[in-house]
Amino acid sequence: MCGIVGYHGREGARDILIDALRRLEYRGYDSAGIAISQDGSVKIARKQGKVSDLWNAICNENFEGSMGLAHTRWATHGVPSERNAHPHKVGDITVVHNGIIENYLELKESLKQDGRTFVSDTDTEVIPHLIVNYLDKGSDFEEAVRLALKRLKGSYAIGVMRDGSDTMIAAKKESPLLVGVGKDEFMIASDAPAIINRTNSFIFLEDNDIVIITNGEMRITDFDGAAVNREIKTVQWTGAMAEKGGYRHFMLKEIFEQPRALTETLIGRIREEEGDVVFEDLNLPDVSKIRKIWMVACGTSYHACLIGKNMFEANLRIPVETDIASEFRYRDPILDKDDLVILVSQSGETADTIAAMKEVKKKGLYTLAICNVLGSTLSRDSHGVIYTHAGPEIGVASTKAFTTQISVFFMLMLYLGKLRGVLDGDDVRRHLTELKKLPHHITAILKSSAAIEEIAQANMHYGHFLYLGRGINFPTVLEGALKLKEISYIHAEAYAAGEMKHGPIALIDENMPIVVVSPKDQTYKKTCSNIEEVITRRGKVFLFTDSFDHDMAPKVNAVFVIPETIYELQPILSIVPLQLMAYYMANHLGTDVDQPRNLAKSVTVE
Ligand code: AGP
């Protein structure tokens, strides 16, 4: 996500804002910018690259003033560049923004028809244009901001300044924003780490709050201008804790961010009433000619491909071949010119996946990337790209990228199904209704994290775990086992449950806990037989399912109930307790959860 900071007080804003940006660097970003109100106008400076690059550009410049805004950008619309960096200044209005303006294209079109010209590729730039439009029509500054905000759909946290005014306005809808209350000063920030060094007193804004700061006074209103009261809370966080939003590790923070990451990934792409999915231009060739689809990736992203395969074949009836990128690139795969090749990567910099993409392009085929980082090599060099808007994933173990990758596969499956005429508007609408429930379902699972922690603490002494699942939940347990391995260093192996009698059953005894993921779908009864076989051999079973089974419950060591959803979406829910279990075991074992030994966040070498 982008990071916003603002300062309105008696000291020089420049150094305070640069320091605040440095405290937001952990969130990941690709460019930075600053705006200072000085001698009746707002001066801005922006740089692609690091905060240090921005500082070097302004440290010898005359950037004096006691009111200012600053921003670190994590690109979602418009590749990383100086002209796409924030702040954006249009006329006498300067804006910084975090979030996604879902209806920016239609707003941009209508503003262009009003004669306005745009200089960036961002969704953000529509905001200052709208405000200037209302100013030109006679509104005052506060009213113009309010009217502009009412036109926006999607998520945003913004800071606004105007030439010649000593008023700073901020507003929040879905994206985080807080106010820091200091001695004779107010600050705004995307989260506490940015300003924890200046104050421990915060107002955590609610959706549709508008903050107006002028002359040492701060007031909050709703979008209609009515006064709103918000409590000032004191937060006793250390700087290090604050960076993780109060979570002990980035991985835990990112597990808990999954409802928001999913929401942001869906925004602007699903049209439930029309029964449609829309993507930014994918430059797809004629999809009616596709006879085979390939899905290629590494690690967790490969597990997402296995889930994508399940849902594509079940609904599109097109054969899908999945492959690990390091295998695909050396086996000279038999590709047909009309095949669709999808490459998945959180970082967009995994060497084997990039190499696989190059192999496919060499053979003259179209390549579609599913990626989390704008401007990354894979996203830049593929013919088309669909971004997961999970925000920066700092923990080495991938969590929110995985669940958002699956949601993108699900939306792409609906999109292609509609284009190929195998799914109609009702089919798509029905699927989208279930998809939209997922953030709420994940939140419900996260509320039971203490139960997972209990299971983890009671079983973290085992040296080996066996994970079992069937169908679309076989990749789920592959991913669950990988999570445990890579952060707790406990050996874990995942198997298709039906394979147990073909070998792994020899491993079962009282020292081999078994994790079983089996929602009550068509294979549940079969999997219950596998559980019985394990129990008769004194194995300890932990069953993750979507409705409590009174027959099985007394036989297993624990049953964890996951909210019900449609088959294709089960992995997005089933993986969450497995992520938590791996996290809590690693945390209690004291391993370096965010930077596990021997691992890198992005394997940019072969
Ligand atoms: C997952 O937790 C691991 N960090 C690793 O398997 C990762 O998924 C793999 O290296 C692929 O990374 P990518 O998605 O950035 O390409």
XYZ file of C-alpha atoms and ligand atoms in Angstrom:
622
model
C 0.000 0.000 0.000
C 1.036 3.617 -0.354
C 1.969 5.598 2.729
C 0.701 9.077 3.566
C 2.004 11.554 6.148
C 1.081 15.178 6.842
C 2.285 17.809 9.317
C 0.616 21.013 10.494
C 2.391 22.687 13.417
C 5.024 25.199 14.412
C 8.200 23.393 13.304
C 9.756 22.940 9.862
C 7.648 20.318 8.072
C 10.303 19.101 5.640
C 12.567 17.162 8.026
C 9.620 15.829 10.062
C 7.943 14.488 6.913
C 11.095 12.919 5.485
C 11.707 11.189 8.818
C 8.106 9.972 8.800
C 8.513 8.575 5.282
C 11.627 6.713 6.401
C 9.527 5.073 9.118
C 7.088 3.880 6.459
C 9.766 2.357 4.200
C 9.197 -1.139 5.627
C 5.819 -1.142 3.851
C 7.552 -1.371 0.504
C 7.297 1.355 -2.165
C 8.733 2.410 -5.508
C 8.704 6.220 -5.361
C 8.326 9.094 -2.882
C 7.286 12.729 -2.868
C 6.765 15.750 -0.636
C 4.754 18.989 -0.708
C 5.420 22.008 1.544
C 3.228 25.095 1.834
C 5.668 28.012 1.583
C 5.108 31.733 1.035
C 1.552 31.302 -0.181
C 2.062 28.392 -2.540
C 2.642 24.638 -2.316
C 6.002 23.393 -3.608
C 6.322 19.734 -4.557
C 9.222 17.363 -5.211
C 8.916 13.719 -6.336
C 11.404 10.949 -7.150
C 11.116 7.404 -8.436
C 13.215 5.288 -6.106
C 13.985 5.630 -2.416
C 13.221 8.257 0.223
C 16.973 8.900 0.298
C 16.814 9.857 -3.383
C 14.047 12.339 -2.580
C 16.036 13.726 0.361
C 19.142 14.180 -1.796
C 17.006 16.111 -4.273
C 15.640 18.598 -1.721
C 18.144 18.780 1.126
C 19.908 21.790 -0.362
C 16.715 23.319 -1.738
C 14.674 26.056 -0.072
C 11.808 23.884 1.231
C 10.695 25.790 4.298
C 7.222 25.793 5.790
C 5.297 24.398 8.759
C 2.586 22.618 6.797
C 3.190 19.771 4.385
C 2.284 16.366 2.990
C 4.487 13.452 1.915
C 3.902 10.070 0.291
C 5.528 6.732 -0.507
C 3.945 5.073 -3.524
C 3.262 1.349 -4.042
C 2.104 1.442 -7.670
C -1.320 0.036 -8.472
C -2.298 2.136 -11.515
C 0.571 3.492 -13.621
C 4.079 2.102 -13.469
C 6.617 3.555 -11.040
C 7.848 6.885 -12.400
C 8.310 10.515 -11.317
C 5.162 11.659 -13.105
C 3.079 8.934 -11.446
C 4.528 9.636 -8.000
C 2.546 11.664 -5.455
C 1.867 14.447 -4.533
C -0.238 15.347 -7.566
C -0.729 19.108 -8.077
C -3.461 20.451 -10.356
C -4.003 24.204 -10.377
C -3.667 25.319 -6.772
C -4.655 21.922 -5.299
C -2.135 19.321 -4.080
C -3.187 15.762 -3.154
C -1.621 12.578 -1.787
C -3.688 9.386 -1.867
C -3.612 5.759 -0.702
C -6.198 3.340 -2.109
C -7.903 2.570 -5.418
C -10.448 4.870 -7.103
C -12.679 2.253 -8.680
C -14.494 4.675 -11.036
C -11.466 6.715 -12.065
C -11.723 5.894 -15.757
C -15.256 7.287 -16.107
C -14.354 10.332 -13.972
C -11.241 10.892 -16.099
C -13.299 10.714 -19.298
C -15.849 13.201 -18.010
C -13.148 15.587 -16.752
C -11.393 15.388 -20.129
C -14.690 16.338 -21.773
C -14.700 19.360 -19.432
C -11.400 20.259 -21.062
C -9.098 19.072 -18.338
C -5.754 17.502 -19.272
C -4.013 14.705 -17.365
C -0.272 14.207 -17.016
C -0.106 10.871 -15.145
C -1.462 7.314 -15.562
C -2.721 7.220 -12.003
C -6.244 6.915 -10.658
C -5.304 9.541 -8.031
C -5.025 12.456 -10.456
C -8.806 12.633 -10.842
C -9.071 13.865 -7.229
C -7.326 17.287 -7.583
C -9.067 17.811 -10.927
C -12.474 17.261 -9.299
C -11.628 19.634 -6.430
C -10.445 22.372 -8.832
C -13.632 21.893 -10.853
C -15.773 22.602 -7.787
C -13.592 25.564 -6.759
C -14.073 26.980 -10.267
C -17.827 26.617 -9.759
C -17.677 28.751 -6.600
C -17.326 26.249 -3.730
C -14.932 27.083 -0.930
C -11.967 24.768 -0.258
C -13.694 22.530 2.300
C -16.918 22.263 0.282
C -15.000 21.532 -2.931
C -13.171 18.639 -1.235
C -16.423 17.298 0.188
C -18.205 17.416 -3.166
C -15.261 15.764 -4.911
C -15.144 12.919 -2.376
C -18.827 12.198 -2.960
C -18.010 11.436 -6.605
C -15.400 8.799 -5.747
C -16.045 5.047 -5.551
C -13.486 2.646 -4.088
C -11.007 3.088 -1.281
C -8.995 6.160 -0.325
C -7.119 7.988 2.350
C -6.151 11.453 1.163
C -4.382 14.624 2.262
C -5.124 17.909 0.472
C -3.545 21.387 0.536
C -4.310 24.557 -1.450
C -2.001 27.372 -2.520
C -2.399 30.375 -0.233
C -4.365 28.461 2.406
C -3.064 27.300 5.788
C -5.778 24.647 5.932
C -4.959 20.952 5.511
C -7.836 18.584 4.774
C -7.708 14.804 5.092
C -10.357 12.124 4.493
C -10.716 8.377 4.805
C -12.793 5.655 3.190
C -11.661 2.013 3.580
C -7.926 2.831 3.402
C -6.331 3.427 6.809
C -5.693 6.958 8.092
C -5.099 8.349 11.552
C -4.508 11.750 13.153
C -1.587 12.249 15.541
C -2.304 14.866 18.226
C 0.893 16.516 19.424
C 1.863 19.636 21.368
C 0.716 22.548 19.178
C 0.779 20.272 16.146
C -1.326 17.757 14.281
C -0.155 15.017 11.931
C -1.944 12.622 9.599
C -0.511 9.210 8.712
C -1.440 5.906 7.073
C -0.394 4.143 10.254
C 1.231 4.795 13.581
C 4.877 3.918 12.800
C 5.272 7.085 10.713
C 4.665 9.436 13.624
C 5.127 7.335 16.779
C 8.236 9.372 17.533
C 6.226 12.605 17.808
C 3.155 11.434 19.688
C 1.399 8.471 21.285
C -2.012 10.150 21.033
C -3.966 9.079 17.989
C -7.417 9.435 16.500
C -8.137 6.356 14.372
C -10.445 7.785 11.719
C -13.576 5.972 10.552
C -14.874 5.712 6.980
C -16.317 8.989 5.629
C -14.499 11.109 8.211
C -13.132 14.432 6.939
C -10.476 16.203 9.021
C -9.946 19.976 8.730
C -6.766 21.352 10.371
C -6.297 25.148 10.505
C -4.318 27.450 12.811
C -3.670 24.855 15.487
C -7.328 23.740 15.485
C -8.554 20.339 14.257
C -12.162 19.316 13.644
C -13.782 16.243 12.112
C -16.972 16.162 10.062
C -18.863 13.642 7.978
C -19.305 13.998 4.230
C -22.246 16.331 4.790
C -20.286 18.655 7.037
C -21.899 17.559 10.301
C -19.483 17.536 13.249
C -18.192 14.098 14.300
C -16.579 13.253 17.643
C -13.699 10.785 17.683
C -11.860 9.612 20.786
C -8.148 10.351 21.199
C -6.443 7.050 22.065
C -3.017 6.636 23.635
C -0.975 3.814 22.123
C 2.008 2.396 23.996
C 3.827 0.891 21.007
C 7.568 0.840 20.488
C 8.752 2.016 17.098
C 9.593 -1.552 16.024
C 6.192 -2.868 17.125
C 4.454 0.042 15.421
C 6.081 -0.827 12.082
C 4.116 -4.054 12.214
C 0.930 -2.309 13.247
C 1.199 -3.867 16.692
C 1.659 -7.394 15.308
C 4.734 -9.324 16.441
C 5.749 -10.207 12.868
C 4.995 -8.983 9.367
C 3.742 -12.489 8.510
C 1.050 -12.317 11.198
C 0.107 -8.792 10.075
C -0.166 -10.028 6.483
C -2.288 -13.029 7.490
C -4.657 -10.617 9.227
C -4.561 -8.240 6.225
C -6.091 -10.869 3.943
C -9.683 -9.555 4.185
C -8.463 -6.129 3.035
C -6.075 -7.562 0.444
C -8.929 -9.564 -1.085
C -11.270 -6.553 -1.013
C -8.663 -4.395 -2.779
C -8.048 -7.136 -5.372
C -11.756 -7.351 -6.197
C -12.367 -3.580 -6.302
C -13.075 -2.307 -9.811
C -13.197 -5.791 -11.316
C -16.496 -7.371 -10.295
C -19.891 -6.223 -11.588
C -22.284 -8.404 -9.586
C -25.531 -6.892 -10.932
C -24.411 -7.259 -14.560
C -22.890 -10.674 -13.849
C -19.563 -9.551 -15.236
C -15.840 -9.389 -14.484
C -13.735 -6.580 -15.975
C -9.957 -6.375 -16.228
C -7.675 -3.598 -17.435
C -6.692 -4.349 -21.054
C -5.106 -7.826 -21.153
C -4.286 -7.697 -24.886
C -5.628 -11.270 -25.025
C -5.615 -13.041 -28.412
C -8.867 -14.629 -29.645
C -9.896 -16.687 -26.596
C -12.258 -18.824 -28.675
C -9.170 -20.470 -30.220
C -7.640 -21.549 -26.897
C -7.399 -25.339 -26.761
C -5.040 -25.616 -23.782
C -3.962 -23.448 -20.867
C -0.616 -23.608 -19.091
C -0.030 -22.326 -15.556
C 3.607 -21.922 -14.527
C 5.186 -20.669 -11.286
C 7.335 -21.568 -8.267
C 6.585 -22.336 -4.633
C 3.403 -20.902 -3.216
C 2.528 -19.347 -6.575
C 2.729 -22.838 -8.089
C 0.251 -24.077 -5.499
C -2.069 -21.273 -6.590
C -1.704 -22.598 -10.162
C -2.785 -26.089 -9.058
C -5.923 -24.509 -7.584
C -6.400 -22.479 -10.750
C -6.193 -25.706 -12.770
C -8.933 -27.278 -10.651
C -11.341 -24.387 -11.093
C -10.584 -23.781 -14.791
C -11.050 -27.438 -15.813
C -14.218 -27.790 -13.721
C -15.843 -24.696 -15.253
C -14.242 -24.026 -18.647
C -13.674 -27.657 -19.682
C -10.318 -26.658 -21.227
C -7.326 -28.866 -20.389
C -4.882 -27.102 -18.085
C -1.267 -28.165 -17.634
C 0.570 -26.856 -14.581
C 4.315 -26.873 -14.194
C 7.014 -25.708 -11.843
C 8.895 -22.988 -13.711
C 12.323 -24.573 -13.150
C 11.048 -27.759 -14.837
C 9.006 -26.080 -17.559
C 11.859 -23.982 -18.866
C 14.134 -26.966 -19.528
C 11.747 -29.560 -20.893
C 10.973 -27.884 -24.214
C 7.200 -28.105 -23.620
C 4.978 -28.909 -26.596
C 3.156 -25.614 -27.012
C 0.530 -24.806 -29.617
C 0.447 -21.253 -30.957
C -3.108 -20.771 -29.578
C -2.289 -21.999 -26.069
C -2.745 -19.514 -23.225
C 0.241 -19.426 -20.852
C -0.304 -17.897 -17.401
C 2.732 -17.166 -15.225
C 2.229 -16.371 -11.541
C 4.626 -14.571 -9.244
C 4.161 -12.406 -6.145
C 7.462 -10.590 -6.661
C 7.532 -10.681 -10.456
C 11.298 -11.229 -10.149
C 11.632 -15.020 -9.687
C 14.384 -16.070 -12.070
C 12.884 -19.419 -13.132
C 9.459 -17.919 -13.769
C 10.931 -15.071 -15.826
C 13.000 -17.585 -17.778
C 9.872 -19.647 -18.443
C 8.089 -16.531 -19.688
C 10.983 -15.798 -22.069
C 10.867 -19.389 -23.409
C 7.164 -18.984 -24.188
C 7.653 -15.600 -25.851
C 10.488 -17.069 -27.948
C 7.963 -19.599 -29.288
C 5.701 -16.721 -30.281
C 2.957 -17.310 -27.719
C 0.967 -14.852 -25.627
C 1.937 -14.627 -21.952
C -0.332 -13.476 -19.119
C 1.215 -12.619 -15.734
C -0.532 -12.641 -12.362
C 1.685 -10.491 -10.198
C 1.711 -8.380 -7.036
C 4.383 -5.839 -7.914
C 3.778 -3.193 -10.587
C 6.783 -2.510 -12.743
C 8.392 -5.854 -11.879
C 10.151 -7.710 -14.673
C 7.454 -10.344 -15.163
C 4.643 -7.768 -15.185
C 6.545 -5.490 -17.576
C 7.669 -8.129 -20.054
C 4.514 -10.265 -20.269
C 1.913 -9.435 -22.967
C -0.801 -8.964 -20.353
C -0.865 -8.668 -16.561
C -3.453 -8.926 -13.799
C -2.298 -7.520 -10.489
C -3.147 -8.857 -7.077
C -3.627 -5.726 -4.997
C -2.366 -7.417 -1.842
C 0.009 -4.571 -1.027
C 3.643 -5.191 -0.144
C 4.262 -8.687 1.234
C 7.236 -8.306 3.571
C 7.249 -11.688 5.330
C 9.234 -14.249 3.316
C 6.443 -16.799 3.721
C 3.745 -15.863 1.245
C 0.224 -15.551 2.673
C -1.983 -12.700 1.359
C -0.382 -12.996 -2.092
C -1.534 -16.627 -2.256
C -5.166 -15.964 -1.361
C -5.374 -12.983 -3.715
C -3.749 -15.030 -6.532
C -6.560 -17.586 -6.149
C -9.159 -14.796 -6.269
C -7.593 -13.550 -9.526
C -7.702 -17.067 -11.007
C -11.367 -17.243 -9.984
C -12.204 -13.911 -11.635
C -10.185 -14.858 -14.749
C -12.057 -18.168 -14.951
C -15.393 -16.288 -14.930
C -14.063 -13.716 -17.432
C -12.889 -16.374 -19.906
C -16.007 -18.491 -19.345
C -18.225 -15.540 -20.297
C -16.079 -14.709 -23.360
C -16.189 -18.335 -24.512
C -19.926 -18.595 -23.851
C -19.660 -21.483 -21.361
C -20.829 -19.249 -18.493
C -23.734 -16.789 -18.673
C -24.543 -13.701 -16.595
C -26.423 -15.734 -13.965
C -23.529 -18.181 -13.550
C -21.100 -15.294 -13.089
C -23.418 -13.407 -10.739
C -23.859 -16.509 -8.555
C -20.107 -17.041 -8.346
C -19.424 -13.360 -7.613
C -21.927 -13.369 -4.773
C -19.878 -16.095 -3.079
C -16.585 -14.364 -3.867
C -17.714 -11.147 -2.185
C -18.421 -13.001 1.052
C -14.823 -14.178 1.444
C -13.350 -11.162 3.306
C -16.100 -11.546 5.894
C -15.503 -15.326 6.152
C -11.749 -14.821 6.616
C -12.416 -12.277 9.345
C -14.533 -14.901 11.105
C -11.694 -17.444 10.898
C -9.190 -14.903 12.198
C -11.401 -14.313 15.232
C -10.732 -17.963 16.196
C -6.959 -17.630 15.923
C -6.571 -18.424 19.646
C -7.948 -21.938 19.047
C -5.349 -22.450 16.325
C -2.601 -21.150 18.574
C -3.648 -23.713 21.183
C -3.380 -26.576 18.667
C -0.010 -25.239 17.525
C 1.453 -24.895 21.005
C 0.281 -28.388 22.002
C 1.870 -30.025 18.950
C 4.939 -28.017 18.050
C 7.250 -30.641 19.601
C 6.636 -33.135 16.789
C 9.388 -33.513 14.219
C 7.146 -34.482 11.286
C 3.635 -33.703 10.057
C 1.585 -35.294 7.291
C -1.019 -33.140 5.533
C -3.875 -34.767 3.620
C -6.423 -33.277 1.228
C -8.347 -34.175 -1.922
C -9.326 -32.401 -5.137
C -8.960 -28.634 -4.916
C -7.775 -29.041 -1.328
C -4.798 -31.178 -2.231
C -2.931 -28.000 -3.322
C -4.256 -26.382 -0.144
C -2.416 -28.920 2.002
C 0.670 -28.670 -0.210
C 0.666 -24.977 0.663
C -0.053 -25.640 4.345
C 2.869 -28.045 4.548
C 5.158 -25.553 2.815
C 4.217 -22.845 5.327
C 5.096 -25.140 8.243
C 8.395 -26.266 6.694
C 9.684 -22.890 5.702
C 9.115 -20.976 8.937
C 9.158 -23.568 11.771
C 11.760 -25.897 10.157
C 9.526 -28.869 11.123
C 9.407 -31.431 8.311
C 5.966 -31.635 6.715
C 4.734 -33.595 3.733
C 1.431 -33.227 1.902
C -0.336 -36.033 0.076
C -3.539 -36.540 -1.830
C -5.590 -38.346 0.820
C -6.432 -41.145 -1.596
C -2.730 -41.886 -1.955
C -2.246 -42.691 1.728
C -2.552 -46.427 1.252
C 0.017 -46.265 -1.543
C 2.877 -45.567 0.841
C 2.590 -42.810 3.453
C 0.412 -44.957 5.745
C 3.646 -46.724 6.681
C 4.652 -43.515 8.454
C 1.627 -43.397 10.748
C 2.130 -43.882 14.476
C 1.672 -41.814 17.636
C 4.590 -39.599 16.581
C 3.072 -38.515 13.281
C 0.324 -35.869 13.577
C -1.977 -35.674 10.558
C -3.579 -32.455 9.342
C -6.631 -33.140 7.180
C -8.433 -30.487 5.133
C -11.794 -31.800 4.014
C -14.855 -29.581 3.633
C -18.040 -31.630 3.295
C -17.866 -31.981 -0.484
C -18.145 -35.087 -2.644
C -14.978 -36.681 -1.252
C -15.614 -36.045 2.462
C -16.771 -39.585 3.221
C -13.737 -41.063 1.472
C -11.463 -38.820 3.496
C -13.212 -39.886 6.695
C -12.181 -43.445 5.844
C -8.589 -42.239 5.560
C -8.963 -40.638 8.994
C -10.247 -43.905 10.463
C -7.198 -45.720 9.020
C -4.922 -43.163 10.658
C -6.666 -43.388 14.020
C -6.421 -47.183 14.136
C -2.650 -46.703 13.804
C -2.586 -44.248 16.753
C -2.079 -41.195 14.551
C -3.280 -37.806 15.934
C -5.703 -36.140 13.539
C -6.515 -32.423 13.213
C -9.522 -32.021 10.933
C -10.303 -28.734 9.160
C -13.794 -28.893 7.686
C -16.800 -26.659 7.033
C -19.360 -28.165 9.351
C -18.976 -29.902 12.691
C -19.147 -33.698 12.369
C -20.492 -35.204 15.586
C -19.432 -38.712 14.497
C -15.847 -37.774 13.690
C -15.300 -35.241 16.474
C -14.812 -37.749 19.323
C -12.338 -39.730 17.214
C -9.978 -36.910 16.224
C -7.801 -34.634 18.353
C -9.408 -31.423 17.124
C -11.972 -30.227 14.605
C -11.666 -26.664 13.288
C -14.746 -25.456 11.421
C -14.243 -23.152 8.433
C -17.147 -21.120 6.953
C -18.904 -22.813 4.039
C -18.272 -21.585 0.490
C -18.400 -22.951 -3.043
C -15.900 -25.643 -4.036
C -13.655 -23.382 -6.098
C -13.205 -20.914 -3.220
C -12.630 -23.403 -0.395
C -8.803 -23.098 -0.524
C -8.936 -19.345 0.181
C -10.613 -20.156 3.499
C -8.991 -23.530 4.289
C -5.472 -22.120 4.014
C -5.963 -19.436 6.672
C -5.942 -21.760 9.732
C -2.968 -23.612 8.216
C -1.091 -20.312 7.812
C -1.893 -19.457 11.441
C -0.856 -22.912 12.699
C 2.505 -22.662 10.955
C 2.962 -19.121 12.253
C 2.173 -19.939 15.890
C 4.400 -23.034 15.897
C 7.294 -21.021 14.463
C 6.668 -18.130 16.818
C 6.668 -20.376 19.883
C 9.711 -22.250 18.616
C 11.460 -18.883 18.311
C 12.526 -19.137 14.674
C 12.993 -15.996 12.592
C 9.448 -16.002 11.250
C 9.777 -13.073 8.827
C 13.257 -14.009 7.578
C 13.523 -17.829 7.912
C 17.035 -19.298 7.570
C 18.323 -19.894 4.018
C 15.244 -18.253 2.407
C 14.852 -15.048 0.374
C 11.630 -13.227 -0.351
C 12.347 -13.342 -4.035
C 14.569 -15.993 -5.650
C 16.088 -13.803 -8.338
C 18.889 -16.262 -9.033
C 18.566 -19.854 -10.306
C 6.408 -19.063 -0.312
O 6.049 -18.857 1.037
C 7.903 -18.936 -0.539
N 8.365 -17.675 -0.076
C 8.304 -19.257 -1.959
O 7.901 -20.582 -2.252
C 7.704 -18.343 -3.052
O 6.331 -18.609 -3.194
C 8.409 -18.658 -4.377
O 9.773 -18.339 -4.249
C 7.809 -17.890 -5.566
O 7.951 -16.515 -5.347
P 7.146 -15.528 -6.336
O 5.700 -15.768 -6.101
O 7.592 -14.152 -5.930
O 7.535 -15.864 -7.737
